[in-house]
């Protein structure tokens, strides 16, 4: 068991409408937009899907009617953010947002005028490359415990911590799970509470592929733990590990009790996987499909790495939605009888790199850009959070 025994220190700050600290020599300003932005006319384009992907009908197979209308950007929530990474919603509809490199935790109002408040900074975070302050998940019992969970890259490891939110002040973080390997790249970082109340945690193999095939190593895995950091009851290996053989998973979404994950490939294929307890997804022995004869689970959909590099994943309107970084687009994938099919791309190049997509309480999608993460030249107003009608 790798539960923590020490506390992480934090500096707690509170502000209303912010002007942030400098990053890369430029000041970060949070601009609140009370009126909708102009909406581009999205033209869906079919991807080059995995050869096994069938054609989609208009229902999910779960008695849910699916609209195949194109998604539409209907509002800009905030601009001037700095590489926003994690996003989750509080019971009142406000969002908790993390910034990878500034180490800030923000609260953004779900109702207009979308007031932005800095709740605190996580001083233990040590940003480098793809590491820093990453995912966030609000406790499913937040009304009682006021707990917010964060995935933090420290100087020693990646870890899950939790802190109590009182008003607009984030308390001192308490380590929940420590000892996850960290590095300059492939740090995983997504957090998602499942319908069973357990916390699912994605980790990367930090550029050391053999970790993914070592079940005793927490790198290259999806973990399932209790809110206190113990291996969840019923885990397949009597450890935190839920699934293994992953390169770098940064997207999780539940459809009912079925877990899906988006995963970065290497040079050839990115993946959308249906996650099963104890299953091995093949990295580094297999990239993409072709691993079933070796006992690995094949992805349900694959993409060229130029077209995807998927990070966030959400479910809304009968579809899975993947936010693509390198591909600079939002992917929509239909579900038919529990199988993923018919990937279509929207907003190609319109907003740059897309990091995180989350379903809001009203059923719309909140989508973050990631143009200030050091990979491309930022655009004016980057980074931003968009509201999308799915």
XYZ file of C-alpha atoms in Angstrom, residues 28-249:
222
model
C -2.079 36.140 -17.502
C -5.412 37.949 -17.348
C -8.731 36.238 -16.785
C -11.364 37.871 -18.988
C -14.971 37.048 -18.199
C -17.243 37.030 -21.188
C -20.920 37.640 -20.513
C -22.039 37.348 -24.127
C -21.678 34.457 -26.539
C -18.813 34.476 -29.006
C -19.241 34.129 -32.733
C -19.717 30.479 -33.540
C -17.841 28.910 -36.447
C -19.850 26.714 -38.720
C -18.501 23.245 -37.969
C -18.158 20.862 -40.855
C -17.909 17.300 -39.583
C -15.230 15.264 -41.278
C -14.906 11.521 -41.060
C -11.731 10.155 -39.570
C -9.769 7.240 -40.869
C -11.221 4.810 -38.348
C -9.923 1.513 -37.182
C -10.613 -1.141 -39.838
C -13.004 -2.911 -37.457
C -15.230 0.144 -36.839
C -18.747 -0.361 -38.299
C -21.236 2.238 -39.506
C -23.350 3.841 -36.784
C -27.122 3.941 -36.617
C -28.812 6.710 -34.630
C -29.303 4.964 -31.288
C -26.908 3.767 -28.637
C -28.635 0.456 -28.049
C -29.582 1.698 -24.556
C -32.988 3.180 -25.461
C -31.455 6.629 -25.799
C -32.286 8.802 -28.788
C -29.179 10.336 -30.289
C -28.996 13.594 -32.189
C -26.542 13.626 -35.071
C -26.674 17.409 -35.499
C -23.244 19.046 -35.412
C -22.097 20.450 -32.076
C -22.114 24.226 -31.694
C -20.048 26.643 -29.603
C -22.591 28.812 -27.808
C -20.505 30.730 -25.258
C -17.015 31.527 -24.069
C -16.824 31.165 -20.291
C -13.344 32.627 -19.735
C -10.242 33.674 -21.653
C -6.663 34.374 -20.635
C -6.158 31.100 -18.751
C -2.736 29.465 -18.644
C -2.758 25.813 -19.742
C -5.919 24.724 -17.883
C -5.762 20.976 -17.272
C -8.353 19.586 -14.855
C -12.034 20.525 -14.669
C -14.920 19.209 -12.583
C -18.201 20.579 -11.300
C -19.406 21.382 -7.815
C -23.007 20.547 -6.857
C -24.032 24.210 -7.329
C -22.895 24.186 -10.978
C -19.641 26.107 -10.491
C -16.497 24.537 -11.945
C -13.141 23.782 -10.325
C -10.285 24.297 -12.807
C -6.561 23.608 -12.395
C -3.709 25.263 -14.281
C -0.788 22.947 -14.913
C 2.116 25.386 -14.736
C 0.869 28.202 -12.479
C -0.242 25.581 -9.894
C -3.470 27.502 -9.359
C -6.868 26.101 -8.474
C -9.695 28.289 -9.779
C -13.429 28.400 -9.255
C -15.447 29.558 -12.262
C -19.099 30.425 -11.861
C -21.478 28.252 -13.801
C -23.948 31.135 -14.163
C -23.263 34.478 -15.795
C -21.196 36.549 -15.354
C -18.979 33.469 -14.716
C -16.996 35.015 -11.877
C -13.448 33.628 -11.567
C -11.965 33.110 -8.104
C -8.539 31.813 -7.176
C -8.991 29.236 -4.409
C -5.303 28.632 -3.792
C -2.029 27.395 -5.210
C -0.585 23.913 -4.725
C 2.989 24.730 -3.791
C 4.053 21.075 -3.782
C 3.491 20.891 -7.550
C 6.723 20.960 -9.565
C 5.828 21.770 -13.181
C 8.158 20.452 -15.865
C 7.293 19.330 -19.378
C 3.928 17.557 -19.123
C 3.990 17.411 -15.318
C 2.514 19.867 -12.834
C -0.915 20.421 -11.328
C -3.094 18.105 -13.407
C -6.487 16.480 -12.794
C -9.243 17.383 -10.355
C -12.291 15.489 -9.097
C -14.978 16.699 -6.728
C -15.985 14.217 -4.053
C -19.331 12.536 -4.818
C -20.249 13.317 -1.198
C -19.079 16.931 -1.411
C -22.174 18.244 0.364
C -21.027 16.383 3.488
C -17.217 16.334 3.269
C -16.366 19.410 1.083
C -13.437 17.437 -0.427
C -11.687 18.197 -3.723
C -9.153 15.673 -5.093
C -6.131 16.761 -7.143
C -3.403 14.963 -9.124
C -0.087 16.641 -8.390
C 3.395 16.173 -9.845
C 5.843 16.894 -7.039
C 9.644 16.872 -7.110
C 9.575 13.237 -5.930
C 6.490 11.614 -7.444
C 3.012 11.968 -8.873
C 0.379 11.782 -6.165
C -3.293 12.197 -5.387
C -4.125 14.701 -2.672
C -7.357 16.052 -1.262
C -8.244 19.382 0.279
C -11.306 20.832 1.956
C -13.060 23.706 0.204
C -14.669 26.221 2.548
C -16.194 29.165 0.730
C -13.463 30.475 -1.553
C -10.552 29.011 0.384
C -8.895 25.685 -0.339
C -7.483 24.035 2.754
C -4.133 22.320 3.257
C -3.855 19.321 0.893
C -3.618 15.879 2.471
C -1.827 13.122 0.506
C -4.112 10.223 -0.399
C -1.919 8.122 -2.715
C 1.809 8.714 -3.232
C 4.617 6.961 -5.067
C 3.250 7.182 -8.611
C 6.288 7.554 -10.901
C 6.755 10.972 -12.449
C 8.823 12.392 -15.258
C 9.128 15.094 -17.883
C 6.426 13.412 -19.989
C 3.678 10.776 -19.846
C 2.445 11.562 -16.348
C -1.202 10.595 -16.857
C -3.156 12.743 -14.419
C -6.885 12.303 -14.977
C -9.173 11.676 -11.979
C -12.756 10.401 -12.189
C -15.130 9.136 -9.538
C -17.127 6.150 -10.718
C -20.771 5.369 -9.979
C -19.535 3.031 -7.233
C -17.917 5.930 -5.350
C -14.356 4.754 -6.046
C -11.743 7.069 -7.544
C -10.145 6.115 -10.867
C -6.658 7.513 -11.496
C -4.734 7.456 -14.773
C -0.954 7.212 -14.805
C 1.664 7.268 -17.564
C 4.806 5.224 -18.022
C 6.920 8.446 -17.910
C 8.707 7.491 -21.137
C 9.881 4.157 -19.709
C 7.638 1.683 -21.570
C 8.512 -1.422 -19.537
C 6.690 0.060 -16.531
C 3.380 -0.493 -18.315
C 3.865 -4.289 -18.291
C 5.006 -4.461 -14.657
C 1.926 -4.989 -12.502
C 3.864 -3.989 -9.379
C 4.645 -0.565 -10.865
C 2.014 2.185 -10.717
C 3.159 3.698 -14.033
C 1.202 3.018 -17.216
C -1.980 1.997 -15.403
C -5.515 2.925 -14.514
C -5.833 2.722 -10.729
C -8.983 2.289 -8.641
C -8.862 3.421 -5.029
C -11.170 4.312 -2.170
C -11.556 8.004 -1.248
C -8.978 7.355 1.500
C -6.415 5.937 -0.957
C -6.699 2.200 -0.291
C -7.014 -0.339 -3.113
C -10.736 -0.550 -3.817
C -12.481 -3.761 -2.784
C -12.752 -6.151 -5.717
C -9.671 -4.896 -7.537
C -8.249 -7.719 -9.669
C -4.722 -7.908 -8.241
C -5.206 -6.969 -4.581
C -3.495 -3.659 -5.332
C -4.435 -0.241 -6.672
C -4.170 -1.487 -10.281
C -7.421 -1.753 -12.247
C -6.021 -2.115 -15.790
C -2.483 -2.126 -17.199
C -0.420 -1.970 -20.376
C -1.184 1.723 -20.948
C 1.176 4.295 -22.427
C -0.412 7.531 -21.231
C -4.117 7.781 -20.457
